[in-house]
Amino acid sequence: MSQRIHLNPNAQRQQPMMGMQGGGYTPDPISRPSNSTSYGNGSSDDLLGKVQAYTSKIEDLIEAYTQPIRPYVPAMARFLIVVTFLEDALRILTQWSDQLWYLQKHRHFPWGLSHLFLLINVFAMLGGSLGVIGKKFPDYSVFCLLGVVVAQGLGYGLLFDLSFFLRNLSVIGGLLMVLSDSLQNKKKLFAGLPSLSETDRRKYFQLAGRILLIFLFIGFIFQGSWSFARVIVSIVGLGACIMVAVGFKAKWSATFLVVLLSVFNVFINNWWSVHSAHPQRDFLKYDFFQTLSIVGGLLLLVNIGPGGFSVDEKKKVSQV
């Protein structure tokens, strides 16, 4: 205040006259509330409110149009999650001699160990997949399939291949969503053992599952040639992945990724259009079914929600 009065000498001469004439006090213009600031905050609040209203309408439309198929979504999601394991088991059985030749010649497996490795993988994938689909011993089934992912990465020497690594992280994310869903109806663990409650375990599995699910799309962003359309899809998809990871509008963003990945899968991994003798056919087929498994994990996320460790859940708690 002292600096402002010193810089304005006219204010010093007018101030006594206002007091003598009994005039009303005029507030200092600098001390008034800034109209521009309040207007800016109002605009930001209005914009945020419009965005929230728009996304709420989209969520309502998704709820309305998916209502007829909602009872079938969990079973469909479970089947899609394990479809890559079913396809891989069928591939091993139909290409048995080729699989043995690769393991023995390139991976230097002994004769009997290569047979045993393939048999264990086939039985584990079939048993684990049927257990997930039928919801029979889901915990053991999921851990069995997780073991297959690790064993094949080591056995085929693909553990440090970036594409394989990112894709299988997403497949593991889908399996963790299955594990989280299986804990939904359980009330407690073994009596008397100090451990996390089933609710807490479910939250952690949902958090880890939805974070791992997005790694397939991250791999898509950093691989392949760039174009304007690819940049746009990558930016939009990455935004949806971040929303899934933090659990903000998770059902809406997961639904968007389901549609995006499904379209991408049909047009990019179209293995049926490649001749059966072409070596690229098997690679496209492998990518196609793995992407289906990740789509299944996202569908399960849409069905059961992002879990307790999410922005959406925190907003529900604060509103209550």
Short mmCIF file of C-alpha atoms in Angstrom, two decimals:
data_model
loop_
_atom_site.label_atom_id
_atom_site.label_comp_id
_atom_site.label_asym_id
_atom_site.label_seq_id
_atom_site.Cartn_x
_atom_site.Cartn_y
_atom_site.Cartn_z
CA MET A 1 0.00 0.00 0.00
CA SER A 2 2.79 2.46 0.87
CA GLN A 3 4.43 2.04 -2.53
CA ARG A 4 1.14 2.51 -4.38
CA ILE A 5 0.34 5.83 -2.53
CA HIS A 6 3.86 7.10 -3.13
CA LEU A 7 3.59 6.50 -6.87
CA ASN A 8 0.21 8.32 -7.10
CA PRO A 9 0.56 11.90 -5.67
CA ASN A 10 -2.95 12.91 -6.79
CA ALA A 11 -4.41 10.35 -4.42
CA GLN A 12 -2.64 12.12 -1.51
CA ARG A 13 -4.30 15.49 -2.36
CA GLN A 14 -7.77 14.07 -2.92
CA GLN A 15 -7.94 11.93 0.18
CA PRO A 16 -8.46 14.81 2.78
CA MET A 17 -11.11 16.46 0.59
CA MET A 18 -13.14 13.26 0.53
CA GLY A 19 -13.06 13.18 4.33
CA MET A 20 -14.02 16.86 4.76
CA GLN A 21 -16.97 16.72 2.33
CA GLY A 22 -18.31 13.54 3.87
CA GLY A 23 -18.14 11.71 0.58
CA GLY A 24 -18.33 7.94 0.54
CA TYR A 25 -15.13 5.96 0.57
CA THR A 26 -14.06 4.66 -2.84
CA PRO A 27 -12.11 1.41 -2.63
CA ASP A 28 -8.70 1.26 -4.20
CA PRO A 29 -9.06 -0.22 -7.68
CA ILE A 30 -6.01 -2.43 -7.15
CA SER A 31 -7.57 -4.01 -4.05
CA ARG A 32 -10.73 -5.02 -5.88
CA PRO A 33 -11.28 -8.66 -6.78
CA SER A 34 -10.10 -9.40 -10.29
CA ASN A 35 -13.06 -9.99 -12.58
CA SER A 36 -10.85 -11.72 -15.13
CA THR A 37 -9.67 -14.26 -12.57
CA SER A 38 -13.15 -15.20 -11.43
CA TYR A 39 -14.27 -15.37 -15.04
CA GLY A 40 -11.40 -17.69 -15.90
CA ASN A 41 -12.21 -20.04 -13.05
CA GLY A 42 -15.83 -20.04 -14.08
CA SER A 43 -14.88 -20.94 -17.65
CA SER A 44 -12.65 -23.79 -16.46
CA ASP A 45 -15.38 -25.12 -14.20
CA ASP A 46 -17.93 -24.88 -17.01
CA LEU A 47 -15.63 -26.70 -19.43
CA LEU A 48 -14.91 -29.45 -16.91
CA GLY A 49 -18.60 -29.78 -16.19
CA LYS A 50 -19.40 -30.09 -19.90
CA VAL A 51 -16.72 -32.77 -20.36
CA GLN A 52 -18.03 -34.73 -17.39
CA ALA A 53 -21.61 -34.43 -18.65
CA TYR A 54 -20.55 -35.59 -22.11
CA THR A 55 -18.62 -38.60 -20.81
CA SER A 56 -21.54 -39.48 -18.52
CA LYS A 57 -23.84 -39.52 -21.54
CA ILE A 58 -21.42 -41.83 -23.37
CA GLU A 59 -21.31 -44.15 -20.37
CA ASP A 60 -25.11 -44.17 -20.21
CA LEU A 61 -25.29 -45.08 -23.90
CA ILE A 62 -22.75 -47.87 -23.41
CA GLU A 63 -24.77 -49.18 -20.44
CA ALA A 64 -28.01 -49.04 -22.44
CA TYR A 65 -26.75 -50.70 -25.62
CA THR A 66 -24.71 -53.39 -23.87
CA GLN A 67 -27.51 -54.37 -21.48
CA PRO A 68 -28.78 -57.29 -23.65
CA ILE A 69 -25.32 -58.88 -23.89
CA ARG A 70 -24.16 -58.02 -20.37
CA PRO A 71 -24.98 -61.47 -18.88
CA TYR A 72 -22.78 -63.12 -21.53
CA VAL A 73 -19.80 -60.75 -21.25
CA PRO A 74 -17.96 -62.57 -18.39
CA ALA A 75 -18.09 -65.96 -20.16
CA MET A 76 -17.08 -64.36 -23.47
CA ALA A 77 -14.21 -62.50 -21.79
CA ARG A 78 -12.92 -65.66 -20.10
CA PHE A 79 -12.97 -67.57 -23.37
CA LEU A 80 -11.13 -64.80 -25.22
CA ILE A 81 -8.49 -64.55 -22.48
CA VAL A 82 -7.51 -68.22 -22.87
CA VAL A 83 -8.07 -68.53 -26.63
CA THR A 84 -4.37 -67.94 -27.31
CA PHE A 85 -3.49 -70.91 -25.09
CA LEU A 86 -6.05 -73.13 -26.84
CA GLU A 87 -4.67 -72.12 -30.23
CA ASP A 88 -1.10 -72.72 -29.06
CA ALA A 89 -1.96 -76.19 -27.76
CA LEU A 90 -3.59 -77.03 -31.11
CA ARG A 91 -0.56 -75.66 -32.95
CA ILE A 92 1.81 -77.92 -30.99
CA LEU A 93 -0.34 -80.99 -31.65
CA THR A 94 -0.70 -80.30 -35.39
CA GLN A 95 2.97 -79.30 -35.83
CA TRP A 96 4.46 -81.83 -33.44
CA SER A 97 7.45 -82.82 -35.58
CA ASP A 98 8.30 -79.21 -36.44
CA GLN A 99 8.17 -78.23 -32.76
CA LEU A 100 10.47 -81.12 -31.81
CA TRP A 101 12.89 -80.25 -34.59
CA TYR A 102 13.10 -76.61 -33.46
CA LEU A 103 13.64 -77.48 -29.78
CA GLN A 104 16.27 -80.10 -30.53
CA LYS A 105 18.19 -78.32 -33.30
CA HIS A 106 17.95 -74.67 -32.23
CA ARG A 107 17.34 -74.87 -28.47
CA HIS A 108 19.50 -77.99 -27.95
CA PHE A 109 16.90 -79.92 -25.95
CA PRO A 110 17.72 -83.60 -25.39
CA TRP A 111 15.43 -86.03 -27.24
CA GLY A 112 13.23 -87.07 -24.31
CA LEU A 113 13.17 -83.65 -22.64
CA SER A 114 11.81 -81.96 -25.77
CA HIS A 115 8.87 -84.42 -25.88
CA LEU A 116 8.20 -83.92 -22.17
CA PHE A 117 8.36 -80.14 -22.49
CA LEU A 118 5.75 -80.10 -25.25
CA LEU A 119 3.45 -82.57 -23.50
CA ILE A 120 3.51 -80.61 -20.24
CA ASN A 121 2.74 -77.40 -22.13
CA VAL A 122 -0.19 -78.97 -23.99
CA PHE A 123 -1.77 -80.46 -20.87
CA ALA A 124 -1.16 -77.29 -18.84
CA MET A 125 -2.70 -75.04 -21.50
CA LEU A 126 -5.72 -77.26 -22.06
CA GLY A 127 -6.33 -77.88 -18.36
CA GLY A 128 -5.78 -74.28 -17.34
CA SER A 129 -7.95 -72.91 -20.16
CA LEU A 130 -10.85 -75.25 -19.37
CA GLY A 131 -10.55 -74.33 -15.69
CA VAL A 132 -10.76 -70.61 -16.48
CA ILE A 133 -13.71 -71.04 -18.85
CA GLY A 134 -15.61 -73.34 -16.49
CA LYS A 135 -14.61 -71.37 -13.35
CA LYS A 136 -13.26 -74.59 -11.83
CA PHE A 137 -10.29 -74.03 -9.52
CA PRO A 138 -9.61 -70.64 -11.14
CA ASP A 139 -6.63 -69.89 -8.87
CA TYR A 140 -4.77 -73.04 -9.88
CA SER A 141 -5.80 -72.62 -13.52
CA VAL A 142 -4.46 -69.07 -13.69
CA PHE A 143 -1.16 -69.97 -12.03
CA CYS A 144 -0.85 -72.92 -14.40
CA LEU A 145 -1.22 -70.66 -17.43
CA LEU A 146 1.19 -68.12 -15.93
CA GLY A 147 3.71 -70.93 -15.63
CA VAL A 148 3.20 -71.75 -19.33
CA VAL A 149 3.97 -68.12 -20.31
CA VAL A 150 7.26 -68.20 -18.39
CA ALA A 151 8.19 -71.72 -19.52
CA GLN A 152 7.62 -70.96 -23.20
CA GLY A 153 9.57 -67.73 -22.95
CA LEU A 154 12.54 -69.65 -21.58
CA GLY A 155 12.10 -72.77 -23.71
CA TYR A 156 11.78 -71.00 -27.04
CA GLY A 157 14.30 -68.29 -26.18
CA LEU A 158 11.80 -65.43 -26.53
CA LEU A 159 11.93 -64.04 -23.02
CA PHE A 160 14.05 -61.04 -24.07
CA ASP A 161 12.23 -60.39 -27.33
CA LEU A 162 10.53 -57.00 -26.84
CA SER A 163 7.37 -57.79 -28.81
CA PHE A 164 6.92 -61.16 -27.07
CA PHE A 165 7.63 -59.60 -23.68
CA LEU A 166 5.11 -56.75 -24.02
CA ARG A 167 2.39 -58.96 -25.47
CA ASN A 168 2.75 -61.53 -22.74
CA LEU A 169 2.68 -58.85 -20.06
CA SER A 170 -0.75 -57.95 -21.41
CA VAL A 171 -1.81 -61.61 -21.44
CA ILE A 172 -0.68 -61.87 -17.81
CA GLY A 173 -2.78 -58.78 -17.09
CA GLY A 174 -5.83 -60.57 -18.48
CA LEU A 175 -5.11 -63.62 -16.31
CA LEU A 176 -4.83 -61.39 -13.23
CA MET A 177 -8.24 -59.93 -14.06
CA VAL A 178 -9.59 -63.51 -14.06
CA LEU A 179 -7.95 -64.08 -10.69
CA SER A 180 -9.47 -60.88 -9.36
CA ASP A 181 -12.91 -61.89 -10.60
CA SER A 182 -12.61 -65.28 -8.94
CA LEU A 183 -11.98 -63.60 -5.57
CA GLN A 184 -15.18 -61.56 -5.79
CA ASN A 185 -17.40 -64.09 -4.04
CA LYS A 186 -14.83 -65.33 -1.55
CA LYS A 187 -15.14 -63.97 1.96
CA LYS A 188 -11.93 -65.03 3.64
CA LEU A 189 -8.75 -66.99 3.34
CA PHE A 190 -7.64 -69.86 5.53
CA ALA A 191 -8.83 -69.20 9.06
CA GLY A 192 -6.21 -68.05 11.54
CA LEU A 193 -3.55 -67.15 8.99
CA PRO A 194 -2.38 -63.52 9.02
CA SER A 195 -2.78 -62.32 5.47
CA LEU A 196 -4.53 -59.82 3.26
CA SER A 197 -8.29 -60.09 3.01
CA GLU A 198 -9.81 -61.32 -0.25
CA THR A 199 -11.09 -57.79 -0.89
CA ASP A 200 -7.59 -56.32 -0.59
CA ARG A 201 -6.10 -59.04 -2.78
CA ARG A 202 -8.77 -58.41 -5.39
CA LYS A 203 -7.92 -54.70 -5.42
CA TYR A 204 -4.23 -55.40 -5.95
CA PHE A 205 -4.91 -57.94 -8.71
CA GLN A 206 -7.26 -55.49 -10.47
CA LEU A 207 -4.65 -52.73 -10.24
CA ALA A 208 -1.85 -54.94 -11.59
CA GLY A 209 -4.13 -56.46 -14.22
CA ARG A 210 -5.35 -53.22 -15.74
CA ILE A 211 -1.82 -51.75 -15.79
CA LEU A 212 -0.38 -54.82 -17.54
CA LEU A 213 -3.21 -54.92 -20.07
CA ILE A 214 -2.05 -51.71 -21.75
CA PHE A 215 1.46 -52.96 -22.61
CA LEU A 216 0.30 -54.46 -25.91
CA PHE A 217 -0.73 -51.02 -27.13
CA ILE A 218 2.52 -49.50 -25.88
CA GLY A 219 4.35 -52.07 -27.99
CA PHE A 220 2.21 -51.09 -30.97
CA ILE A 221 3.16 -47.42 -30.53
CA PHE A 222 6.91 -48.01 -30.61
CA GLN A 223 6.98 -50.61 -33.40
CA GLY A 224 6.39 -50.29 -37.12
CA SER A 225 6.61 -47.41 -39.58
CA TRP A 226 5.08 -44.05 -38.77
CA SER A 227 2.32 -42.26 -40.64
CA PHE A 228 -0.11 -39.44 -39.85
CA ALA A 229 -2.94 -41.89 -39.12
CA ARG A 230 -0.66 -43.98 -36.90
CA VAL A 231 0.33 -40.88 -34.91
CA ILE A 232 -3.33 -39.92 -34.33
CA VAL A 233 -4.31 -43.47 -33.31
CA SER A 234 -1.26 -43.72 -31.05
CA ILE A 235 -2.03 -40.45 -29.26
CA VAL A 236 -5.70 -41.27 -28.74
CA GLY A 237 -4.95 -44.86 -27.75
CA LEU A 238 -2.21 -43.82 -25.35
CA GLY A 239 -4.64 -41.44 -23.67
CA ALA A 240 -7.14 -44.28 -23.25
CA CYS A 241 -4.37 -46.54 -21.88
CA ILE A 242 -3.43 -43.94 -19.27
CA MET A 243 -7.09 -43.64 -18.26
CA VAL A 244 -7.28 -47.43 -17.86
CA ALA A 245 -4.06 -47.52 -15.83
CA VAL A 246 -5.16 -44.85 -13.34
CA GLY A 247 -8.77 -46.06 -13.32
CA PHE A 248 -10.35 -42.84 -14.60
CA LYS A 249 -13.48 -43.48 -16.68
CA ALA A 250 -12.01 -46.98 -16.88
CA LYS A 251 -15.06 -48.71 -18.34
CA TRP A 252 -15.42 -46.12 -21.09
CA SER A 253 -11.71 -46.13 -22.00
CA ALA A 254 -11.51 -49.95 -21.85
CA THR A 255 -14.52 -50.19 -24.19
CA PHE A 256 -12.79 -47.79 -26.58
CA LEU A 257 -9.63 -49.95 -26.53
CA VAL A 258 -11.72 -53.09 -27.16
CA VAL A 259 -13.14 -51.52 -30.32
CA LEU A 260 -9.77 -50.10 -31.41
CA LEU A 261 -7.84 -53.35 -30.88
CA SER A 262 -10.57 -55.43 -32.53
CA VAL A 263 -10.49 -53.30 -35.69
CA PHE A 264 -6.69 -53.26 -35.66
CA ASN A 265 -6.59 -57.04 -35.18
CA VAL A 266 -8.88 -57.80 -38.12
CA PHE A 267 -7.10 -55.52 -40.59
CA ILE A 268 -3.47 -56.01 -39.51
CA ASN A 269 -3.31 -59.62 -38.26
CA ASN A 270 -5.46 -61.06 -41.07
CA TRP A 271 -3.72 -64.45 -41.12
CA TRP A 272 -6.57 -66.05 -43.10
CA SER A 273 -5.59 -63.98 -46.15
CA VAL A 274 -2.05 -65.46 -46.22
CA HIS A 275 -1.31 -68.75 -47.96
CA SER A 276 -1.07 -71.74 -45.61
CA ALA A 277 2.49 -72.49 -46.77
CA HIS A 278 3.72 -68.95 -46.11
CA PRO A 279 5.81 -68.69 -42.89
CA GLN A 280 4.25 -65.30 -42.07
CA ARG A 281 0.87 -66.98 -41.55
CA ASP A 282 1.85 -68.54 -38.21
CA PHE A 283 3.22 -65.26 -36.88
CA LEU A 284 0.07 -63.35 -37.83
CA LYS A 285 -2.08 -66.10 -36.34
CA TYR A 286 -0.13 -65.98 -33.09
CA ASP A 287 -0.49 -62.17 -32.87
CA PHE A 288 -4.19 -62.38 -33.76
CA PHE A 289 -5.09 -64.77 -30.95
CA GLN A 290 -2.91 -63.01 -28.41
CA THR A 291 -4.67 -59.74 -29.21
CA LEU A 292 -8.01 -61.53 -28.74
CA SER A 293 -6.84 -62.60 -25.27
CA ILE A 294 -6.02 -58.99 -24.36
CA VAL A 295 -9.42 -57.87 -25.69
CA GLY A 296 -10.93 -60.47 -23.36
CA GLY A 297 -9.04 -58.99 -20.42
CA LEU A 298 -10.36 -55.52 -21.27
CA LEU A 299 -13.90 -56.90 -21.53
CA LEU A 300 -13.53 -58.39 -18.07
CA LEU A 301 -12.35 -55.01 -16.84
CA VAL A 302 -15.48 -53.42 -18.33
CA ASN A 303 -17.60 -56.02 -16.54
CA ILE A 304 -16.07 -55.98 -13.03
CA GLY A 305 -14.74 -52.41 -12.96
CA PRO A 306 -11.29 -50.97 -12.18
CA GLY A 307 -11.28 -51.88 -8.47
CA GLY A 308 -10.63 -50.00 -5.25
CA PHE A 309 -7.29 -48.48 -6.28
CA SER A 310 -8.71 -46.22 -8.98
CA VAL A 311 -9.87 -42.67 -9.54
CA ASP A 312 -13.39 -43.86 -10.32
CA GLU A 313 -13.71 -45.69 -7.01
CA LYS A 314 -12.29 -42.74 -5.05
CA LYS A 315 -14.88 -40.45 -6.64
CA LYS A 316 -17.67 -42.83 -5.61
CA VAL A 317 -16.42 -42.87 -2.01
CA SER A 318 -16.13 -39.07 -1.88
CA GLN A 319 -19.66 -38.65 -3.25
CA VAL A 320 -21.04 -40.95 -0.56
#
